[in-house]
mmCIF file of C-alpha atoms in Angstrom:
data_model
loop_
_atom_site.group_PDB
_atom_site.id
_atom_site.type_symbol
_atom_site.label_atom_id
_atom_site.label_comp_id
_atom_site.label_asym_id
_atom_site.label_seq_id
_atom_site.Cartn_x
_atom_site.Cartn_y
_atom_site.Cartn_z
ATOM 1 C CA UNK I 1 36.764 -46.591 52.261
ATOM 2 C CA UNK I 2 37.147 -45.090 48.727
ATOM 3 C CA UNK I 3 40.267 -43.355 47.367
ATOM 4 C CA UNK I 4 40.921 -39.651 46.876
ATOM 5 C CA UNK I 5 40.860 -40.468 43.344
ATOM 6 C CA UNK I 6 37.496 -42.869 43.752
ATOM 7 C CA UNK I 7 35.699 -39.428 44.950
ATOM 8 C CA UNK I 8 37.627 -37.173 42.951
ATOM 9 C CA UNK I 9 36.226 -39.762 40.313
ATOM 10 C CA UNK I 10 33.152 -39.528 41.634
ATOM 11 C CA UNK I 11 32.629 -35.578 41.791
ATOM 12 C CA UNK I 12 32.892 -34.719 38.066
ATOM 13 C CA UNK I 13 30.463 -38.032 37.300
ATOM 14 C CA UNK I 14 28.004 -36.018 38.883
ATOM 15 C CA UNK I 15 29.099 -32.372 38.537
ATOM 16 C CA UNK I 16 28.996 -33.518 34.355
ATOM 17 C CA UNK I 17 25.739 -35.077 35.300
ATOM 18 C CA UNK I 18 24.916 -32.197 37.365
ATOM 19 C CA UNK I 19 25.278 -30.268 33.674
ATOM 20 C CA UNK I 20 23.622 -32.499 31.451
ATOM 21 C CA UNK I 21 20.758 -32.739 33.807
ATOM 22 C CA UNK I 22 20.450 -28.974 34.013
ATOM 23 C CA UNK I 23 21.407 -28.837 29.708
ATOM 24 C CA UNK I 24 18.921 -30.979 28.253
ATOM 25 C CA UNK I 25 16.516 -29.177 31.824
ATOM 26 C CA UNK I 26 17.372 -26.005 30.100
ATOM 27 C CA UNK I 27 16.900 -27.414 26.152
ATOM 28 C CA UNK I 28 13.686 -28.807 27.059
ATOM 29 C CA UNK I 29 12.487 -25.364 28.620
ATOM 30 C CA UNK I 30 13.240 -23.668 25.461
ATOM 31 C CA UNK I 31 11.967 -26.354 23.098
ATOM 32 C CA UNK I 32 8.751 -25.824 25.684
ATOM 33 C CA UNK I 33 8.832 -21.990 25.029
ATOM 34 C CA UNK I 34 9.431 -22.650 20.694
ATOM 35 C CA UNK I 35 6.796 -25.354 20.212
ATOM 36 C CA UNK I 36 4.427 -22.757 22.430
ATOM 37 C CA UNK I 37 5.762 -19.845 20.253
ATOM 38 C CA UNK I 38 5.171 -21.992 17.090
ATOM 39 C CA UNK I 39 1.526 -23.040 18.799
ATOM 40 C CA UNK I 40 0.713 -19.617 18.910
ATOM 41 C CA UNK I 41 1.839 -18.078 15.608
ATOM 42 C CA UNK I 42 -0.532 -20.634 14.457
ATOM 43 C CA UNK I 43 -3.228 -19.601 16.139
ATOM 44 C CA UNK I 44 -2.850 -16.314 15.071
ATOM 45 C CA UNK I 45 -1.507 -17.701 11.387
ATOM 46 C CA UNK I 46 -5.492 -19.522 11.112
ATOM 47 C CA UNK I 47 -6.705 -16.380 12.610
ATOM 48 C CA UNK I 48 -5.889 -14.215 10.583
ATOM 49 C CA UNK I 49 -6.652 -16.758 7.048
ATOM 50 C CA UNK I 50 -10.108 -17.097 8.818
ATOM 51 C CA UNK I 51 -10.236 -13.615 9.262
ATOM 52 C CA UNK I 52 -8.980 -12.650 5.587
ATOM 53 C CA UNK I 53 -10.460 -15.996 3.547
ATOM 54 C CA UNK I 54 -13.678 -17.273 5.706
ATOM 55 C CA UNK I 55 -15.510 -14.122 4.652
ATOM 56 C CA UNK I 56 -18.788 -14.706 3.314
ATOM 57 C CA UNK I 57 -22.001 -13.337 1.257
ATOM 58 C CA UNK I 58 -23.265 -12.238 4.312
ATOM 59 C CA UNK I 59 -20.441 -10.725 5.961
ATOM 60 C CA UNK I 60 -20.836 -7.155 3.291
ATOM 61 C CA UNK I 61 -23.344 -5.272 4.006
ATOM 62 C CA UNK I 62 -24.629 -5.011 -0.049
ATOM 63 C CA UNK I 63 -26.416 -1.692 1.057
ATOM 64 C CA UNK I 64 -23.896 0.216 -0.693
ATOM 65 C CA UNK I 65 -22.370 -2.893 -3.621
ATOM 66 C CA UNK I 66 -21.991 -0.816 -6.187
ATOM 67 C CA UNK I 67 -21.344 -2.239 -9.538
ATOM 68 C CA UNK I 68 -16.759 -1.049 -11.675
ATOM 69 C CA UNK I 69 -18.443 -0.591 -15.648
ATOM 70 C CA UNK I 70 -20.886 -1.462 -16.936
ATOM 71 C CA UNK I 71 -23.471 -4.296 -16.882
ATOM 72 C CA UNK I 72 -24.579 -4.493 -20.287
ATOM 73 C CA UNK I 73 -21.135 -6.401 -21.423
ATOM 74 C CA UNK I 74 -20.338 -7.677 -18.567
ATOM 75 C CA UNK I 75 -23.304 -9.832 -17.278
ATOM 76 C CA UNK I 76 -21.342 -10.838 -13.777
ATOM 77 C CA UNK I 77 -19.694 -7.176 -12.952
ATOM 78 C CA UNK I 78 -17.256 -6.491 -10.774
ATOM 79 C CA UNK I 79 -18.859 -5.401 -7.782
ATOM 80 C CA UNK I 80 -17.246 -3.133 -4.621
ATOM 81 C CA UNK I 81 -18.667 -4.518 -1.390
ATOM 82 C CA UNK I 82 -17.583 -3.190 1.825
ATOM 83 C CA UNK I 83 -17.432 -5.297 5.535
ATOM 84 C CA UNK I 84 -20.127 -5.200 7.981
ATOM 85 C CA UNK I 85 -18.531 -5.335 10.734
ATOM 86 C CA UNK I 86 -15.930 -3.014 9.403
ATOM 87 C CA UNK I 87 -17.031 0.248 6.482
ATOM 88 C CA UNK I 88 -14.022 1.287 5.838
ATOM 89 C CA UNK I 89 -12.647 -2.402 4.609
ATOM 90 C CA UNK I 90 -13.270 -2.912 0.927
ATOM 91 C CA UNK I 91 -13.048 -5.906 -1.659
ATOM 92 C CA UNK I 92 -13.720 -6.137 -5.405
ATOM 93 C CA UNK I 93 -15.503 -9.219 -5.996
ATOM 94 C CA UNK I 94 -16.452 -11.084 -8.864
ATOM 95 C CA UNK I 95 -18.202 -14.116 -9.421
ATOM 96 C CA UNK I 96 -18.872 -17.408 -11.896
ATOM 97 C CA UNK I 97 -20.953 -20.868 -12.250
ATOM 98 C CA UNK I 98 -18.713 -23.513 -10.529
ATOM 99 C CA UNK I 99 -18.141 -25.312 -14.234
ATOM 100 C CA UNK I 100 -16.085 -21.683 -15.002
ATOM 101 C CA UNK I 101 -13.351 -22.357 -11.790
ATOM 102 C CA UNK I 102 -11.277 -24.023 -13.698
ATOM 103 C CA UNK I 103 -7.874 -24.935 -12.405
ATOM 104 C CA UNK I 104 -6.047 -21.951 -14.753
ATOM 105 C CA UNK I 105 -8.460 -19.787 -12.696
ATOM 106 C CA UNK I 106 -8.417 -21.541 -9.361
ATOM 107 C CA UNK I 107 -4.494 -20.888 -10.512
ATOM 108 C CA UNK I 108 -4.562 -17.291 -11.029
ATOM 109 C CA UNK I 109 -6.196 -16.480 -7.800
ATOM 110 C CA UNK I 110 -3.765 -18.685 -5.738
ATOM 111 C CA UNK I 111 -1.013 -17.055 -7.575
ATOM 112 C CA UNK I 112 -2.681 -13.412 -7.655
ATOM 113 C CA UNK I 113 -1.905 -14.316 -2.894
ATOM 114 C CA UNK I 114 1.373 -13.371 -3.569
ATOM 115 C CA UNK I 115 2.046 -11.454 -7.003
ATOM 116 C CA UNK I 116 2.454 -7.867 -6.673
ATOM 117 C CA UNK I 117 0.809 -7.326 -10.427
ATOM 118 C CA UNK I 118 -2.766 -7.941 -9.256
ATOM 119 C CA UNK I 119 -4.698 -7.185 -6.719
ATOM 120 C CA UNK I 120 -4.982 -9.802 -3.954
ATOM 121 C CA UNK I 121 -6.755 -12.315 -3.378
ATOM 122 C CA UNK I 122 -8.180 -12.212 0.269
ATOM 123 C CA UNK I 123 -11.502 -14.730 0.006
ATOM 124 C CA UNK I 124 -12.382 -16.786 -1.643
ATOM 125 C CA UNK I 125 -16.244 -18.496 -0.939
ATOM 126 C CA UNK I 126 -19.562 -19.490 -2.462
ATOM 127 C CA UNK I 127 -23.457 -17.918 -2.618
ATOM 128 C CA UNK I 128 -26.408 -19.278 -4.712
ATOM 129 C CA UNK I 129 -25.461 -22.038 -7.070
ATOM 130 C CA UNK I 130 -21.817 -18.685 -7.988
ATOM 131 C CA UNK I 131 -18.528 -18.626 -7.056
ATOM 132 C CA UNK I 132 -17.198 -15.140 -5.478
ATOM 133 C CA UNK I 133 -13.377 -14.770 -5.684
ATOM 134 C CA UNK I 134 -13.165 -11.542 -3.342
ATOM 135 C CA UNK I 135 -9.870 -9.145 -3.951
ATOM 136 C CA UNK I 136 -8.175 -6.319 -1.853
ATOM 137 C CA UNK I 137 -8.870 -3.449 -3.317
ATOM 138 C CA UNK I 138 -7.234 -0.217 -5.171
ATOM 139 C CA UNK I 139 -7.588 3.303 -5.669
ATOM 140 C CA UNK I 140 -10.153 3.096 -8.851
ATOM 141 C CA UNK I 141 -11.147 0.750 -12.136
ATOM 142 C CA UNK I 142 -10.032 1.732 -15.374
ATOM 143 C CA UNK I 143 -13.506 0.917 -15.729
ATOM 144 C CA UNK I 144 -14.330 4.609 -13.922
ATOM 145 C CA UNK I 145 -11.824 6.346 -15.600
ATOM 146 C CA UNK I 146 -12.378 5.933 -18.711
ATOM 147 C CA UNK I 147 -16.253 6.823 -17.700
ATOM 148 C CA UNK I 148 -15.419 10.153 -15.938
ATOM 149 C CA UNK I 149 -15.605 13.312 -17.167
ATOM 150 C CA UNK I 150 -12.006 13.969 -18.519
ATOM 151 C CA UNK I 151 -11.382 12.079 -22.518
ATOM 152 C CA UNK I 152 -7.965 10.165 -22.065
ATOM 153 C CA UNK I 153 -4.785 10.845 -24.673
ATOM 154 C CA UNK I 154 -2.967 9.369 -26.512
ATOM 155 C CA UNK I 155 -0.046 9.217 -23.680
ATOM 156 C CA UNK I 156 -2.703 8.197 -20.819
ATOM 157 C CA UNK I 157 -3.604 4.917 -23.648
ATOM 158 C CA UNK I 158 -0.148 4.034 -23.338
ATOM 159 C CA UNK I 159 0.761 4.389 -19.635
ATOM 160 C CA UNK I 160 -1.572 1.805 -18.949
ATOM 161 C CA UNK I 161 -0.773 -0.856 -21.882
ATOM 162 C CA UNK I 162 2.931 -0.945 -21.260
ATOM 163 C CA UNK I 163 2.011 -1.939 -17.220
ATOM 164 C CA UNK I 164 -0.876 -4.632 -19.007
ATOM 165 C CA UNK I 165 2.525 -5.674 -21.577
ATOM 166 C CA UNK I 166 4.898 -5.712 -18.748
ATOM 167 C CA UNK I 167 2.343 -8.577 -17.203
ATOM 168 C CA UNK I 168 2.205 -10.326 -20.242
ATOM 169 C CA UNK I 169 6.471 -10.240 -20.186
ATOM 170 C CA UNK I 170 6.387 -11.304 -16.960
ATOM 171 C CA UNK I 171 4.018 -14.954 -18.247
ATOM 172 C CA UNK I 172 0.607 -13.963 -18.445
ATOM 173 C CA UNK I 173 -2.192 -14.268 -20.543
ATOM 174 C CA UNK I 174 -4.908 -13.061 -19.979
ATOM 175 C CA UNK I 175 -6.879 -12.629 -23.368
ATOM 176 C CA UNK I 176 -9.826 -10.212 -24.246
ATOM 177 C CA UNK I 177 -8.801 -7.867 -21.299
ATOM 178 C CA UNK I 178 -11.561 -6.097 -19.542
ATOM 179 C CA UNK I 179 -11.317 -1.700 -18.432
ATOM 180 C CA UNK I 180 -13.680 -3.321 -15.256
ATOM 181 C CA UNK I 181 -10.539 -5.498 -14.181
ATOM 182 C CA UNK I 182 -8.116 -3.245 -14.455
ATOM 183 C CA UNK I 183 -6.813 -1.426 -11.308
ATOM 184 C CA UNK I 184 -5.496 2.217 -10.836
ATOM 185 C CA UNK I 185 -3.451 3.697 -7.806
ATOM 186 C CA UNK I 186 -1.778 6.735 -6.658
ATOM 187 C CA UNK I 187 1.081 5.541 -6.762
ATOM 188 C CA UNK I 188 1.308 4.924 -10.639
ATOM 189 C CA UNK I 189 0.686 1.113 -9.990
ATOM 190 C CA UNK I 190 -1.456 -0.902 -12.705
ATOM 191 C CA UNK I 191 -3.115 -3.489 -11.242
ATOM 192 C CA UNK I 192 -5.258 -6.534 -12.722
ATOM 193 C CA UNK I 193 -8.611 -7.592 -10.406
ATOM 194 C CA UNK I 194 -7.167 -11.619 -9.030
ATOM 195 C CA UNK I 195 -10.084 -13.250 -11.009
ATOM 196 C CA UNK I 196 -10.169 -11.056 -13.755
ATOM 197 C CA UNK I 197 -12.517 -12.561 -17.550
ATOM 198 C CA UNK I 198 -11.028 -14.955 -19.247
ATOM 199 C CA UNK I 199 -7.421 -14.842 -17.019
ATOM 200 C CA UNK I 200 -5.363 -17.496 -17.074
ATOM 201 C CA UNK I 201 -1.485 -17.474 -15.427
ATOM 202 C CA UNK I 202 -0.488 -20.062 -19.067
ATOM 203 C CA UNK I 203 3.990 -18.990 -19.255
ATOM 204 C CA UNK I 204 4.410 -16.865 -22.327
ATOM 205 C CA UNK I 205 6.571 -19.406 -23.885
ATOM 206 C CA UNK I 206 4.653 -22.135 -23.790
ATOM 207 C CA UNK I 207 1.307 -20.360 -24.793
ATOM 208 C CA UNK I 208 0.256 -20.929 -28.068
ATOM 209 C CA UNK I 209 -0.076 -18.947 -31.430
ATOM 210 C CA UNK I 210 -3.746 -17.762 -30.440
ATOM 211 C CA UNK I 211 -3.259 -17.262 -27.127
ATOM 212 C CA UNK I 212 -1.043 -14.519 -27.430
ATOM 213 C CA UNK I 213 -2.885 -13.146 -30.564
ATOM 214 C CA UNK I 214 -6.176 -12.733 -28.076
ATOM 215 C CA UNK I 215 -3.612 -10.816 -26.239
ATOM 216 C CA UNK I 216 -2.442 -8.716 -28.375
ATOM 217 C CA UNK I 217 -6.344 -7.609 -29.489
ATOM 218 C CA UNK I 218 -6.957 -7.039 -25.868
ATOM 219 C CA UNK I 219 -4.443 -4.906 -25.433
ATOM 220 C CA UNK I 220 -5.682 -3.191 -28.764
ATOM 221 C CA UNK I 221 -9.586 -3.259 -27.847
ATOM 222 C CA UNK I 222 -8.259 -1.605 -24.340
ATOM 223 C CA UNK I 223 -6.944 1.240 -26.376
ATOM 224 C CA UNK I 224 -9.686 1.599 -28.314
ATOM 225 C CA UNK I 225 -11.863 2.028 -24.861
ATOM 226 C CA UNK I 226 -9.966 4.040 -22.764
ATOM 227 C CA UNK I 227 -10.177 6.789 -26.713
ATOM 228 C CA UNK I 228 -13.896 6.067 -28.059
ATOM 229 C CA UNK I 229 -15.027 5.433 -24.233
ATOM 230 C CA UNK I 230 -16.557 2.484 -26.364
ATOM 231 C CA UNK I 231 -16.830 -1.353 -24.377
ATOM 232 C CA UNK I 232 -17.356 -2.891 -27.760
ATOM 233 C CA UNK I 233 -14.884 -4.955 -30.159
ATOM 234 C CA UNK I 234 -13.894 -3.085 -33.080
ATOM 235 C CA UNK I 235 -15.274 -6.786 -34.868
ATOM 236 C CA UNK I 236 -18.144 -6.349 -33.425
ATOM 237 C CA UNK I 237 -20.111 -3.283 -33.966
ATOM 238 C CA UNK I 238 -19.641 0.430 -36.053
ATOM 239 C CA UNK I 239 -18.897 3.431 -33.839
ATOM 240 C CA UNK I 240 -21.135 5.940 -34.424
ATOM 241 C CA UNK I 241 -21.902 7.943 -37.666
ATOM 242 C CA UNK I 242 -18.642 10.519 -37.174
ATOM 243 C CA UNK I 243 -16.474 8.131 -37.928
ATOM 244 C CA UNK I 244 -12.237 8.635 -39.458
ATOM 245 C CA UNK I 245 -10.715 5.004 -40.942
ATOM 246 C CA UNK I 246 -7.609 5.047 -39.763
ATOM 247 C CA UNK I 247 -6.840 1.560 -40.413
ATOM 248 C CA UNK I 248 -6.614 1.654 -44.787
ATOM 249 C CA UNK I 249 -8.287 -1.796 -46.020
ATOM 250 C CA UNK I 250 -7.644 -2.919 -42.017
ATOM 251 C CA UNK I 251 -11.167 -0.664 -41.848
ATOM 252 C CA UNK I 252 -10.127 -0.190 -38.228
ATOM 253 C CA UNK I 253 -11.697 3.545 -36.858
ATOM 254 C CA UNK I 254 -11.608 5.903 -33.909
ATOM 255 C CA UNK I 255 -14.180 8.555 -33.422
ATOM 256 C CA UNK I 256 -14.161 11.577 -36.133
ATOM 257 C CA UNK I 257 -13.287 14.018 -32.814
ATOM 258 C CA UNK I 258 -10.284 12.057 -32.068
ATOM 259 C CA UNK I 259 -7.211 12.266 -34.367
ATOM 260 C CA UNK I 260 -4.552 9.147 -33.950
ATOM 261 C CA UNK I 261 -1.067 9.889 -34.394
ATOM 262 C CA UNK I 262 1.225 8.010 -37.270
ATOM 263 C CA UNK I 263 2.331 6.092 -33.804
ATOM 264 C CA UNK I 264 -0.675 4.672 -32.243
ATOM 265 C CA UNK I 265 -2.879 4.502 -35.605
ATOM 266 C CA UNK I 266 0.634 1.694 -36.196
ATOM 267 C CA UNK I 267 0.307 0.030 -32.593
ATOM 268 C CA UNK I 268 -2.908 -0.470 -33.548
ATOM 269 C CA UNK I 269 -2.721 -2.086 -36.106
ATOM 270 C CA UNK I 270 0.201 -4.261 -34.375
ATOM 271 C CA UNK I 271 -2.741 -5.291 -31.956
ATOM 272 C CA UNK I 272 -5.221 -5.831 -34.554
ATOM 273 C CA UNK I 273 -2.694 -7.596 -37.165
ATOM 274 C CA UNK I 274 -3.168 -11.891 -37.919
ATOM 275 C CA UNK I 275 -0.397 -12.358 -37.633
ATOM 276 C CA UNK I 276 2.182 -10.614 -35.453
ATOM 277 C CA UNK I 277 5.037 -10.585 -32.374
ATOM 278 C CA UNK I 278 3.982 -9.858 -29.183
ATOM 279 C CA UNK I 279 7.380 -8.596 -28.713
ATOM 280 C CA UNK I 280 7.449 -5.562 -31.678
ATOM 281 C CA UNK I 281 3.946 -5.053 -29.923
ATOM 282 C CA UNK I 282 5.506 -4.285 -26.015
ATOM 283 C CA UNK I 283 8.703 -2.050 -27.570
ATOM 284 C CA UNK I 284 7.104 0.175 -29.596
ATOM 285 C CA UNK I 285 7.880 3.066 -30.062
ATOM 286 C CA UNK I 286 3.554 4.582 -29.085
ATOM 287 C CA UNK I 287 4.720 3.302 -25.691
ATOM 288 C CA UNK I 288 7.040 5.719 -24.807
ATOM 289 C CA UNK I 289 4.492 8.321 -24.061
ATOM 290 C CA UNK I 290 3.815 6.659 -20.942
ATOM 291 C CA UNK I 291 7.169 8.248 -19.633
ATOM 292 C CA UNK I 292 6.413 10.821 -18.520
ATOM 293 C CA UNK I 293 2.525 10.183 -17.512
ATOM 294 C CA UNK I 294 -0.493 10.155 -14.600
ATOM 295 C CA UNK I 295 -3.735 9.478 -14.561
ATOM 296 C CA UNK I 296 -4.037 11.240 -11.137
ATOM 297 C CA UNK I 297 -6.406 14.228 -11.830
ATOM 298 C CA UNK I 298 -8.666 11.892 -14.033
ATOM 299 C CA UNK I 299 -8.754 9.227 -10.339
ATOM 300 C CA UNK I 300 -9.958 11.866 -8.599
ATOM 301 C CA UNK I 301 -11.811 13.211 -10.975
ATOM 302 C CA UNK I 302 -13.787 9.781 -11.719
ATOM 303 C CA UNK I 303 -13.628 8.956 -7.870
ATOM 304 C CA UNK I 304 -15.743 12.983 -7.552
ATOM 305 C CA UNK I 305 -18.615 11.419 -9.894
ATOM 306 C CA UNK I 306 -18.696 8.363 -8.237
ATOM 307 C CA UNK I 307 -19.721 10.105 -5.255
ATOM 308 C CA UNK I 308 -22.012 12.604 -6.809
ATOM 309 C CA UNK I 309 -23.802 9.647 -8.221
ATOM 310 C CA UNK I 310 -23.592 7.785 -5.286
ATOM 311 C CA UNK I 311 -24.697 10.097 -3.157
ATOM 312 C CA UNK I 312 -27.232 13.040 -5.028
ATOM 313 C CA UNK I 313 -27.451 16.095 -2.771
ATOM 314 C CA UNK I 314 -31.254 16.124 -1.655
ATOM 315 C CA UNK I 315 -29.400 12.568 -0.027
ATOM 316 C CA UNK I 316 -27.206 14.711 1.754
ATOM 317 C CA UNK I 317 -28.391 16.208 5.667
ATOM 318 C CA UNK I 318 -29.679 19.364 5.616
ATOM 319 C CA UNK I 319 -30.095 20.590 1.874
ATOM 320 C CA UNK I 320 -33.265 21.167 0.126
ATOM 321 C CA UNK I 321 -34.298 20.057 -3.012
ATOM 322 C CA UNK I 322 -35.811 23.184 -3.805
ATOM 323 C CA UNK I 323 -33.157 26.279 -3.396
ATOM 324 C CA UNK I 324 -33.476 29.605 -1.619
ATOM 325 C CA UNK I 325 -34.530 32.268 -3.208
ATOM 326 C CA UNK I 326 -36.058 29.977 -5.743
#
């Protein structure tokens, strides 16, 4: 016969064992739920990843595909494409041969998934012997604004140039940037296409002089393009017949209809100099003109122009080719 002390000890043991078993069941139950939650979250993540990254060429409705910028200067031009399943969703699409999809470009594509400086990478796929990168779309490309009905002023050039120089200060070497790879939002944000022309995320601290010089030259070329509406680089072409030399011995020219300010001339000379400091370019007084400036009027005008080009009057239901009473 067990003593009361033994009974008490036995009861305490059973109580403790019961508590441990309950705790174990609770732990297992919560562990199972946690595991299930993680599995579900993983499936959702996989579905989201597949819905974004596994888009292929045939997933887009190419009846509505549009080129952004001039195809004459860009053989692998930037495209605006729409998904078949949801034509409200559009992507910016660029491509290159597989041999040109080098580690720097791959790194840039990955960087663009998280960096706010770029249009976000949405998909990467191969089609017809080329590598395609699809990026999220902003409101409009700078190329469409340049080709719009209104002429850009120096302050607008300063706005875009200052934004691009800010990207360079973050460590981006983008080479000879093209207007169709620069996108402008109504919120004033300027972003690069995630898969631009000669763009690579080389830290400025490790970049060689040639890369930094290419950056300065690229900013200068883009500034001239915005004013003259000519995408050609100044070293390769003589613009129009009406010219006004503003660079003296440098031979830089601008359209005679445009009278550049001394600050703009000095900014261009600094961009195109054989030797120069990128920090001097990024802090140039010319860029101060961007302080009270917006590209929204140009953005909206360019959008209307694109719509008119895509949907001429004869295609509008109920529209007549011959006005009534004519």
